[in-house]
CSV table of C-alpha atoms in Angstrom, one decimal:
chain,number,residue,atom,x,y,z
P,1,MET,CA,32.0,100.7,132.1
P,2,SER,CA,28.3,100.0,133.3
P,3,SER,CA,27.1,96.4,133.6
P,4,ASN,CA,24.9,96.9,130.5
P,5,THR,CA,27.9,97.1,128.2
P,6,ILE,CA,28.0,93.1,127.6
P,7,TYR,CA,24.0,93.1,126.6
P,8,ILE,CA,24.8,96.2,124.4
P,9,THR,CA,27.6,94.3,122.7
P,10,LEU,CA,25.5,91.0,122.5
P,11,GLY,CA,22.6,93.0,121.0
P,12,VAL,CA,24.8,94.6,118.2
P,13,VAL,CA,26.3,91.2,117.5
P,14,PHE,CA,23.2,89.8,117.0
P,15,ALA,CA,21.8,92.4,114.8
P,16,ILE,CA,24.7,92.0,112.8
P,17,TYR,CA,24.1,88.4,112.2
P,18,LEU,CA,20.5,88.8,111.7
P,19,ALA,CA,21.5,91.0,108.7
P,20,ILE,CA,23.9,88.6,107.2
P,21,ARG,CA,21.1,86.1,107.6
P,22,ILE,CA,18.5,87.9,105.7
P,23,THR,CA,20.9,88.9,102.9
P,24,SER,CA,22.4,85.8,102.3
P,25,LYS,CA,18.9,84.2,102.3
P,26,GLY,CA,17.9,86.1,99.1
P,27,LYS,CA,21.4,85.0,97.6
P,28,SER,CA,20.8,81.3,98.4
P,29,SER,CA,17.5,81.1,96.9
P,30,GLU,CA,18.9,82.6,93.6
P,31,ARG,CA,21.3,79.9,93.1
P,32,LYS,CA,18.7,76.9,93.7
P,33,SER,CA,20.4,75.2,90.8
P,34,ARG,CA,23.5,73.5,92.0
P,35,LYS,CA,26.1,75.4,89.7
P,36,PHE,CA,28.8,74.3,92.5
P,37,MET,CA,30.0,71.1,91.9
P,38,GLY,CA,27.8,70.8,88.9
P,39,ASP,CA,30.1,68.8,86.6
P,40,TYR,CA,31.1,66.8,89.7
P,41,GLU,CA,30.7,62.9,89.1
P,42,ARG,CA,31.6,60.2,91.8
P,43,LYS,CA,34.0,57.7,91.3
P,44,ASP,CA,33.6,54.2,92.3
P,45,LYS,CA,35.0,53.2,95.4
P,46,LYS,CA,36.8,50.1,93.6
P,47,GLU,CA,39.0,52.7,91.7
P,48,ASN,CA,40.9,53.6,94.7
């Protein structure tokens, strides 16, 4: 194994990370409206 192997693997991991970030950024802009926990209402602290 050459000494450049660690740099090659780190570059591949970074490229995969960037690809995931770019694709997930497009999806997150689509769900600007909060569908997740949209029906959630906070309970009063006194009801514990």
